[in-house]
């Protein structure tokens, strides 16, 4: 497995085109590989856009093969002065152990199934509001091999708010056309930052390499870790 980071040059027209549609960016990411993995049960290509406090935008990719981002550099980077960074992700994944604590970031598509009328199929509907969106992730802790750390008691907090070390931010509503479909695809995405503890390393490694939740082709599902 490999972890890749590429900074996007926001001043270039090509970058604006890429960022305008998850469908376009997905196609560009996938064209970085000479061969694609079998997604039947194996690791898949995951990607995410990160924006930092200095208004810099990075494309993060986790993949079974090394990507070649030459086309992205030419279209949306700095061809003569900056390229991309790729790291061997396998040794890091292998070292994950029970009880390890990590700061994490995840962009996801938090949805739930809703049936509007009796007898009709359920429909995937976006969670609205930070508390419902946070609950979506908390409900997936056990099955994903981690638990989110708890905060001090409410009386110790200035705002007396949530009990978990979890922040939900950067809500985005995306609408884009997909080839062969008349109606646009619509997605709601949010980004989670927080602190977690590994409870099942094997299950957690699978989540890091297979993704969490839906809409993985459109920049959702990739969780990355940093020192707590």
XYZ file of N, CA and C in Angstrom:
684
model
N 0.842 -1.191 0.000
C 0.000 0.000 0.000
C 0.882 1.247 0.000
N 0.360 2.304 -0.611
C 1.109 3.560 -0.726
C 0.216 4.738 -0.336
N 0.849 5.727 0.285
C 0.178 6.973 0.650
C 0.843 8.103 -0.129
N 0.042 8.859 -0.869
C 0.565 9.910 -1.751
C -0.081 11.234 -1.406
N 0.725 12.312 -1.495
C 0.229 13.661 -1.211
C 0.701 14.594 -2.324
N -0.242 15.350 -2.879
C 0.040 16.235 -4.006
C -0.637 17.581 -3.756
N 0.145 18.653 -3.813
C -0.423 19.984 -3.620
C -0.940 20.529 -4.945
N -2.176 21.042 -4.928
C -2.829 21.557 -6.126
C -2.590 23.051 -6.239
N -2.226 23.495 -7.425
C -2.003 24.919 -7.712
C -3.350 25.549 -8.054
N -3.933 26.244 -7.102
C -5.288 26.776 -7.270
C -5.373 27.892 -8.309
N -4.249 28.412 -8.746
C -4.265 29.507 -9.715
C -4.385 29.015 -11.154
N -4.296 27.711 -11.355
C -4.340 27.188 -12.713
C -5.769 26.812 -13.118
N -6.087 27.058 -14.367
C -7.427 26.765 -14.879
C -7.729 25.280 -14.756
N -6.733 24.442 -15.022
C -6.929 23.003 -14.917
C -7.314 22.564 -13.518
N -6.744 23.242 -12.512
C -7.081 22.915 -11.123
C -8.534 23.236 -10.829
N -8.994 24.364 -11.326
C -10.392 24.742 -11.085
C -11.346 23.748 -11.719
N -10.981 23.237 -12.887
C -11.824 22.232 -13.544
C -11.861 20.952 -12.722
N -10.706 20.524 -12.216
C -10.660 19.319 -11.400
C -11.501 19.454 -10.142
N -11.385 20.598 -9.487
C -12.065 20.789 -8.211
C -13.554 21.044 -8.366
N -13.992 21.304 -9.576
C -15.406 21.612 -9.790
C -16.283 20.367 -9.801
N -15.678 19.171 -9.967
C -16.473 17.945 -10.083
C -15.733 16.754 -9.513
N -16.296 16.083 -8.508
C -15.679 14.851 -8.010
C -15.565 13.778 -9.082
N -16.459 13.794 -10.052
C -16.414 12.816 -11.141
C -15.157 13.021 -11.985
N -14.840 14.274 -12.292
C -13.656 14.590 -13.085
C -12.382 14.248 -12.302
N -12.359 14.597 -11.023
C -11.175 14.324 -10.211
C -10.989 12.827 -10.006
N -12.069 12.100 -9.833
C -11.986 10.640 -9.712
C -11.344 10.032 -10.957
N -11.780 10.488 -12.132
C -11.217 9.962 -13.382
C -9.725 10.263 -13.474
N -9.324 11.456 -13.039
C -7.904 11.825 -13.081
C -7.084 10.978 -12.125
N -7.631 10.727 -10.936
C -6.928 9.884 -9.967
C -6.756 8.475 -10.520
N -7.802 7.914 -11.075
C -7.738 6.541 -11.556
C -6.799 6.398 -12.754
N -6.654 7.460 -13.531
C -5.740 7.384 -14.676
C -4.281 7.465 -14.246
N -4.030 7.560 -12.944
C -2.656 7.574 -12.421
C -2.051 6.181 -12.331
N -2.853 5.148 -12.631
C -2.400 3.772 -12.451
C -2.435 3.019 -13.778
N -1.360 2.311 -14.065
C -1.305 1.508 -15.293
C -2.249 0.320 -15.214
N -2.458 -0.195 -14.001
C -3.413 -1.271 -13.784
C -4.196 -0.977 -12.516
N -5.445 -1.414 -12.489
C -6.319 -1.139 -11.362
C -6.510 -2.395 -10.530
N -6.674 -2.242 -9.216
C -6.850 -3.413 -8.356
C -8.215 -4.051 -8.550
N -8.298 -5.315 -8.164
C -9.577 -6.013 -8.139
C -10.285 -5.608 -6.856
N -11.398 -4.877 -6.991
C -12.086 -4.352 -5.819
C -13.094 -5.323 -5.225
N -13.089 -6.554 -5.681
C -14.049 -7.527 -5.167
C -13.926 -7.647 -3.653
N -12.699 -7.809 -3.177
C -12.493 -7.873 -1.729
C -11.149 -7.280 -1.320
N -10.432 -6.701 -2.260
C -9.112 -6.185 -1.954
C -9.116 -4.699 -1.677
N -7.948 -4.158 -1.294
C -7.836 -2.711 -1.077
C -8.198 -1.947 -2.339
N -8.731 -0.757 -2.173
C -9.124 0.040 -3.321
C -8.373 1.367 -3.315
N -8.521 2.110 -4.370
C -7.936 3.442 -4.440
C -8.878 4.411 -3.722
N -8.354 5.075 -2.700
C -9.116 6.068 -1.946
C -8.448 7.421 -2.107
N -9.238 8.482 -2.138
C -8.645 9.811 -2.240
C -9.476 10.823 -1.457
N -8.847 11.948 -1.152
C -9.505 12.992 -0.362
C -8.835 14.329 -0.637
N -9.613 15.394 -0.626
C -9.081 16.749 -0.713
C -8.975 17.334 0.677
N -7.809 17.891 1.003
C -7.592 18.558 2.288
C -7.275 20.023 2.050
N -7.916 20.885 2.807
C -7.629 22.323 2.756
C -7.152 22.759 4.128
N -5.995 23.455 4.189
C -5.459 23.842 5.487
C -5.695 25.319 5.756
N -5.186 25.778 6.893
C -5.449 27.150 7.336
C -4.776 28.194 6.452
N -3.807 27.786 5.644
C -3.117 28.719 4.750
C -3.703 28.687 3.341
N -4.911 28.158 3.238
C -5.627 28.096 1.954
C -4.902 27.236 0.925
N -4.136 26.262 1.401
C -3.501 25.308 0.491
C -4.376 24.070 0.374
N -4.435 23.506 -0.814
C -5.250 22.321 -1.064
C -4.358 21.173 -1.496
N -4.497 20.055 -0.822
C -3.723 18.857 -1.141
C -4.664 17.720 -1.529
N -4.218 16.918 -2.465
C -4.887 15.680 -2.828
C -4.150 14.542 -2.145
N -4.858 13.774 -1.311
C -4.280 12.621 -0.635
C -4.840 11.350 -1.268
N -3.980 10.382 -1.527
C -4.379 9.129 -2.171
C -3.774 7.956 -1.400
N -4.581 6.942 -1.112
C -4.097 5.662 -0.598
C -4.416 4.620 -1.659
N -3.414 3.812 -2.039
C -3.600 2.912 -3.180
C -2.712 1.681 -3.058
N -3.125 0.577 -3.683
C -2.294 -0.640 -3.676
C -1.041 -0.505 -4.536
N -1.061 0.403 -5.521
C 0.079 0.597 -6.418
C 0.555 2.038 -6.339
N 1.809 2.266 -6.735
C 2.339 3.623 -6.800
C 1.661 4.382 -7.933
N 1.172 5.589 -7.656
C 0.565 6.368 -8.736
C 1.614 7.182 -9.484
N 1.314 7.521 -10.710
C 2.116 8.451 -11.501
C 1.237 9.667 -11.759
N 1.539 10.761 -11.088
C 0.703 11.964 -11.153
C 1.246 13.002 -12.128
N 2.038 12.576 -13.099
C 2.617 13.517 -14.055
C 1.538 14.362 -14.718
N 0.437 13.742 -15.101
C -0.625 14.483 -15.780
C -1.260 15.534 -14.867
N -1.354 15.230 -13.574
C -1.916 16.201 -12.632
C -0.959 17.362 -12.388
N 0.327 17.051 -12.340
C 1.317 18.122 -12.189
C 1.231 19.079 -13.370
N 1.131 18.531 -14.568
C 1.066 19.374 -15.765
C -0.233 20.167 -15.836
N -1.303 19.593 -15.336
C -2.606 20.235 -15.431
C -2.890 21.166 -14.261
N -2.446 20.779 -13.052
C -2.888 21.506 -11.864
C -1.810 21.639 -10.803
N -0.537 21.627 -11.230
C 0.537 21.736 -10.252
C 1.574 22.761 -10.644
N 2.825 22.510 -10.268
C 3.975 23.346 -10.626
C 4.965 22.440 -11.367
N 4.872 22.336 -12.674
C 5.637 21.330 -13.420
C 7.144 21.388 -13.238
N 7.711 22.562 -13.017
C 9.173 22.646 -12.948
C 9.719 22.715 -11.528
N 8.864 22.947 -10.542
C 9.379 23.145 -9.179
C 8.774 22.224 -8.133
N 7.670 21.560 -8.408
C 7.039 20.712 -7.401
C 6.357 19.526 -8.055
N 6.458 18.360 -7.384
C 5.806 17.172 -7.934
C 4.877 16.593 -6.873
N 5.131 15.380 -6.415
C 4.280 14.769 -5.398
C 5.131 13.898 -4.504
N 4.595 13.514 -3.365
C 5.301 12.681 -2.398
C 4.536 11.371 -2.235
N 5.239 10.247 -2.381
C 4.638 8.933 -2.186
C 5.450 8.164 -1.150
N 4.745 7.570 -0.185
C 5.391 6.837 0.906
C 4.884 5.392 0.907
N 5.761 4.497 1.328
C 5.372 3.095 1.517
C 4.513 3.023 2.778
N 3.244 2.714 2.614
C 2.271 2.752 3.705
C 2.222 1.433 4.474
N 2.711 0.352 3.854
C 2.612 -0.974 4.449
C 3.255 -1.105 5.821
N 4.526 -0.697 5.997
C 5.152 -0.839 7.311
C 4.393 -0.101 8.417
N 3.853 1.081 8.108
C 3.074 1.815 9.109
C 1.823 1.026 9.499
N 1.121 0.498 8.500
C -0.090 -0.276 8.777
C 0.231 -1.507 9.611
N 1.353 -2.160 9.307
C 1.731 -3.381 10.026
C 2.038 -3.096 11.497
N 2.491 -1.879 11.812
C 2.872 -1.552 13.194
C 1.679 -1.174 14.072
N 0.515 -0.973 13.492
C -0.644 -0.584 14.291
C -0.970 -1.666 15.316
N -1.190 -1.255 16.565
C -1.457 -2.219 17.620
C -2.606 -1.784 18.515
N -3.156 -2.731 19.228
C -4.254 -2.451 20.152
C -3.815 -1.429 21.202
N -4.638 -0.438 21.423
C -4.331 0.594 22.416
C -3.616 1.805 21.861
N -3.128 1.736 20.614
C -2.479 2.900 19.998
C -3.476 4.049 19.891
N -2.993 5.256 20.167
C -3.830 6.443 20.027
C -3.316 7.304 18.884
N -4.248 7.786 18.074
C -3.899 8.593 16.912
C -4.903 9.725 16.731
N -4.383 10.868 16.292
C -5.267 11.893 15.750
C -5.662 11.440 14.355
N -6.891 11.729 13.949
C -7.339 11.248 12.648
C -8.117 12.324 11.904
N -8.186 12.137 10.598
C -9.052 12.948 9.730
C -9.764 12.012 8.755
N -11.041 12.261 8.571
C -11.861 11.459 7.663
C -12.872 12.380 6.988
N -12.939 12.334 5.671
C -14.047 12.962 4.953
C -14.989 11.844 4.520
N -16.271 11.997 4.835
C -17.218 10.912 4.601
C -18.559 11.457 4.131
N -19.375 10.514 3.701
C -20.735 10.788 3.224
C -21.709 10.129 4.208
N -22.057 10.823 5.306
C -22.902 10.200 6.341
C -24.366 10.150 5.904
N -24.839 8.943 5.617
C -26.224 8.769 5.167
C -26.908 7.689 5.996
N -28.229 7.683 5.944
C -29.017 6.626 6.557
C -30.170 6.282 5.636
N -30.754 5.117 5.831
C -31.832 4.643 4.963
C -33.176 5.121 5.497
N -33.964 5.714 4.620
C -35.269 6.249 4.991
C -36.320 5.685 4.049
N -37.481 5.278 4.615
C -38.614 4.829 3.797
C -39.730 5.857 3.972
N -40.047 6.586 2.911
C -41.043 7.649 2.989
C -42.472 7.122 3.048
N -42.718 5.966 2.419
C -44.050 5.379 2.406
C -43.941 3.872 2.598
N -44.977 3.296 3.199
C -44.996 1.844 3.375
C -44.984 1.150 2.020
N -44.180 0.107 1.932
C -44.160 -0.681 0.717
C -43.220 -0.192 -0.359
N -42.557 0.936 -0.141
C -41.616 1.439 -1.138
C -40.198 1.181 -0.639
N -39.223 1.046 -1.543
C -37.845 0.796 -1.119
C -37.293 1.954 -0.282
N -36.326 1.636 0.567
C -35.665 2.674 1.345
C -34.762 3.504 0.436
N -34.481 4.708 0.866
C -33.656 5.623 0.089
C -32.545 6.174 0.974
N -31.334 6.192 0.447
C -30.206 6.755 1.207
C -30.372 8.267 1.305
N -30.403 8.766 2.535
C -30.640 10.183 2.792
C -29.539 10.726 3.686
N -29.048 11.896 3.366
C -27.940 12.486 4.124
C -28.379 12.872 5.531
N -27.504 12.636 6.497
C -27.725 13.139 7.849
C -27.550 14.653 7.844
N -28.431 15.340 8.536
C -28.376 16.792 8.626
C -28.005 17.187 10.053
N -27.079 18.106 10.193
C -26.690 18.603 11.507
C -25.490 17.869 12.066
N -24.579 18.596 12.720
C -23.331 17.999 13.230
C -23.554 16.864 14.214
N -24.566 16.942 15.062
C -24.769 15.873 16.048
C -25.157 14.561 15.374
N -26.061 14.612 14.402
C -26.436 13.400 13.675
C -25.279 12.871 12.847
N -24.494 13.778 12.275
C -23.337 13.367 11.487
C -22.272 12.733 12.379
N -22.079 13.285 13.585
C -21.136 12.686 14.530
C -21.628 11.315 14.981
N -22.917 11.182 15.217
C -23.485 9.902 15.643
C -23.259 8.830 14.579
N -23.321 9.231 13.311
C -23.079 8.281 12.213
C -21.719 7.614 12.371
N -20.687 8.405 12.684
C -19.348 7.833 12.838
C -19.235 7.041 14.130
N -19.812 7.550 15.204
C -19.739 6.851 16.484
C -20.380 5.470 16.402
N -21.411 5.330 15.596
C -22.073 4.038 15.435
C -21.208 3.031 14.687
N -20.154 3.481 14.039
C -19.291 2.598 13.255
C -17.981 2.274 13.954
N -17.815 2.719 15.180
C -16.548 2.500 15.881
C -16.231 1.014 16.048
N -17.123 0.283 16.671
C -16.847 -1.116 16.999
C -16.586 -1.943 15.751
N -17.386 -1.735 14.715
C -17.245 -2.540 13.500
C -16.046 -2.134 12.657
N -15.414 -1.005 13.002
C -14.281 -0.500 12.215
C -12.962 -0.631 12.959
N -12.985 -1.156 14.173
C -11.750 -1.465 14.878
C -11.130 -0.331 15.661
N -11.920 0.680 16.035
C -11.394 1.776 16.844
C -12.495 2.319 17.740
N -12.096 3.150 18.702
C -13.066 3.905 19.482
C -12.558 5.332 19.614
N -13.463 6.277 19.539
C -13.100 7.682 19.632
C -12.955 8.061 21.102
N -11.866 8.738 21.427
C -11.568 9.083 22.815
C -12.636 10.008 23.382
N -12.870 9.860 24.676
C -13.839 10.714 25.349
C -13.161 11.974 25.862
N -13.929 13.028 25.907
C -13.432 14.296 26.430
C -13.621 14.326 27.945
N -13.090 15.363 28.625
C -13.365 15.512 30.058
C -14.869 15.630 30.291
N -15.265 15.537 31.548
C -16.687 15.653 31.853
C -17.197 17.011 31.411
N -18.496 17.075 31.135
C -19.095 18.300 30.602
C -18.841 19.504 31.491
N -18.713 19.279 32.810
C -18.500 20.412 33.712
C -17.119 21.018 33.535
N -16.190 20.255 32.929
C -14.836 20.754 32.704
C -14.702 21.482 31.375
N -15.743 21.402 30.542
C -15.694 22.010 29.225
C -16.339 23.384 29.238
N -15.773 24.294 28.472
C -16.323 25.631 28.416
C -17.719 25.650 27.833
N -17.944 24.809 26.823
C -19.255 24.828 26.181
C -20.175 23.720 26.674
N -19.642 22.807 27.498
C -20.469 21.726 28.017
C -21.085 20.873 26.932
N -20.389 20.684 25.805
C -20.999 20.036 24.645
C -20.761 18.543 24.639
N -20.203 18.015 23.575
C -20.156 16.576 23.366
C -19.100 15.911 24.222
N -19.302 14.606 24.466
C -18.387 13.877 25.340
C -17.217 13.248 24.606
N -17.207 13.284 23.281
C -16.136 12.667 22.507
C -15.204 13.712 21.904
N -13.948 13.313 21.732
C -12.965 14.196 21.111
C -13.123 14.095 19.598
N -14.136 14.782 19.113
C -14.526 14.689 17.712
C -15.112 16.024 17.268
N -14.618 16.530 16.144
C -15.133 17.766 15.556
C -15.639 17.442 14.153
N -16.837 17.924 13.837
C -17.420 17.751 12.503
C -17.430 19.120 11.830
N -16.832 19.224 10.647
C -16.730 20.534 9.997
C -16.704 20.367 8.479
N -16.628 21.494 7.787
C -16.473 21.539 6.326
C -17.579 20.776 5.593
N -18.820 21.036 5.981
C -19.938 20.409 5.278
C -20.027 20.957 3.855
N -20.176 20.061 2.883
C -20.283 20.470 1.483
C -21.422 19.717 0.803
N -22.150 20.427 -0.022
C -23.177 19.804 -0.853
C -22.656 19.786 -2.290
N -22.524 18.600 -2.854
C -21.964 18.436 -4.187
C -23.047 17.960 -5.145
N -23.069 18.514 -6.323
C -23.983 18.071 -7.382
C -23.205 18.067 -8.692
N -23.216 16.940 -9.398
C -22.445 16.839 -10.635
C -23.104 15.811 -11.542
N -22.832 15.942 -12.820
C -23.399 15.038 -13.813
C -22.519 13.798 -13.958
N -23.156 12.656 -14.082
C -22.471 11.400 -14.321
C -22.887 10.890 -15.688
N -21.924 10.418 -16.464
C -22.193 9.994 -17.832
C -23.298 8.945 -17.880
N -24.266 9.193 -18.769
C -25.363 8.256 -18.941
C -26.551 8.498 -18.038
N -26.448 9.504 -17.153
C -27.546 9.804 -16.234
C -28.088 11.201 -16.510
N -29.415 11.328 -16.517
C -30.019 12.632 -16.769
C -30.013 13.500 -15.512
N -30.353 12.881 -14.375
C -30.374 13.637 -13.127
C -28.960 13.734 -12.550
N -28.606 14.865 -11.945
C -27.272 14.979 -11.345
C -27.142 14.125 -10.095
N -25.935 13.696 -9.814
C -25.630 13.009 -8.567
C -25.454 14.063 -7.484
N -26.090 13.875 -6.339
C -25.962 14.832 -5.234
C -25.382 14.123 -4.016
N -24.445 14.771 -3.361
C -23.798 14.224 -2.175
C -23.655 15.302 -1.112
N -23.740 14.898 0.139
C -23.371 15.762 1.258
C -22.152 15.132 1.917
N -21.070 15.895 2.032
C -19.860 15.386 2.677
C -19.504 16.261 3.872
N -18.888 15.651 4.861
C -18.366 16.385 6.015
C -16.997 15.821 6.351
N -16.215 16.596 7.066
C -14.897 16.154 7.508
C -14.889 16.009 9.025
N -14.309 14.903 9.489
C -14.191 14.616 10.916
C -12.727 14.732 11.328
N -12.465 15.464 12.389
C -11.154 15.478 13.032
C -11.346 15.019 14.471
N -10.434 14.187 14.963
C -10.602 13.724 16.332
C -9.432 12.893 16.810
N -9.653 12.221 17.921
C -8.647 11.369 18.547
C -9.256 9.989 18.748
N -8.543 8.943 18.323
C -9.069 7.587 18.448
C -8.057 6.651 19.089
N -8.578 5.511 19.524
C -7.751 4.428 20.052
C -8.058 3.165 19.261
N -7.023 2.452 18.840
C -7.197 1.230 18.068
C -7.658 0.114 18.996
N -8.750 -0.569 18.628
C -9.267 -1.682 19.427
C -9.073 -3.031 18.732
N -9.037 -3.038 17.411
C -8.828 -4.270 16.643
C -7.961 -3.921 15.437
N -6.642 -4.114 15.531
C -5.737 -3.669 14.457
C -6.077 -4.246 13.093
N -6.445 -5.523 13.013
C -6.728 -6.141 11.722
C -7.944 -5.497 11.058
N -9.000 -5.310 11.834
C -10.209 -4.685 11.298
C -9.943 -3.226 10.935
N -9.153 -2.552 11.757
C -8.845 -1.146 11.520
C -8.015 -0.970 10.254
N -7.048 -1.867 10.035
C -6.252 -1.804 8.803
C -7.141 -1.952 7.572
N -8.121 -2.820 7.674
C -9.045 -2.991 6.548
C -9.814 -1.694 6.284
N -10.243 -1.018 7.339
C -10.967 0.248 7.168
C -10.082 1.301 6.514
N -8.801 1.323 6.877
C -7.884 2.319 6.318
C -7.582 2.062 4.848
N -7.691 0.821 4.411
C -7.339 0.481 3.032
C -8.549 0.214 2.137
N -9.724 0.014 2.750
C -10.947 -0.223 1.979
C -11.917 0.948 2.040
N -11.720 1.846 3.009
C -12.575 3.019 3.129
C -13.726 2.824 4.107
N -14.308 3.936 4.530
C -15.396 3.956 5.511
C -16.594 4.664 4.898
N -17.715 3.972 4.860
C -18.933 4.595 4.353
C -19.051 4.503 2.841
N -19.939 5.329 2.294
C -20.247 5.302 0.867
C -19.516 6.425 0.119
N -19.763 6.484 -1.192
C -19.230 7.533 -2.081
C -17.707 7.556 -2.096
N -17.076 6.384 -2.028
C -15.609 6.329 -2.008
C -14.996 6.824 -3.320
N -15.719 6.658 -4.414
C -15.195 7.119 -5.703
C -15.166 8.638 -5.797
N -15.858 9.313 -4.893
C -15.995 10.762 -4.988
C -15.346 11.501 -3.815
N -14.238 10.951 -3.313
C -13.457 11.657 -2.307
C -13.878 11.401 -0.881
N -14.644 10.339 -0.632
C -15.091 10.002 0.726
C -14.487 8.662 1.171
N -14.410 8.487 2.473
C -14.021 7.191 3.027
C -12.583 7.047 3.433
N -11.702 7.977 3.054
C -10.287 7.858 3.385
C -10.005 8.476 4.752
N -9.559 7.638 5.696
C -9.120 8.104 7.021
C -7.600 8.085 7.057
N -6.996 9.175 7.497
C -5.556 9.246 7.679
C -5.251 9.546 9.139
N -4.047 9.151 9.573
C -3.656 9.255 10.977
C -2.443 10.145 11.143
N -2.329 10.735 12.325
C -1.154 11.533 12.686
C -0.890 11.329 14.165
N 0.302 11.668 14.602
C 0.627 11.505 16.025
C -0.335 12.320 16.879
N -0.805 11.685 17.954
C -1.770 12.364 18.827
C -1.070 13.461 19.603
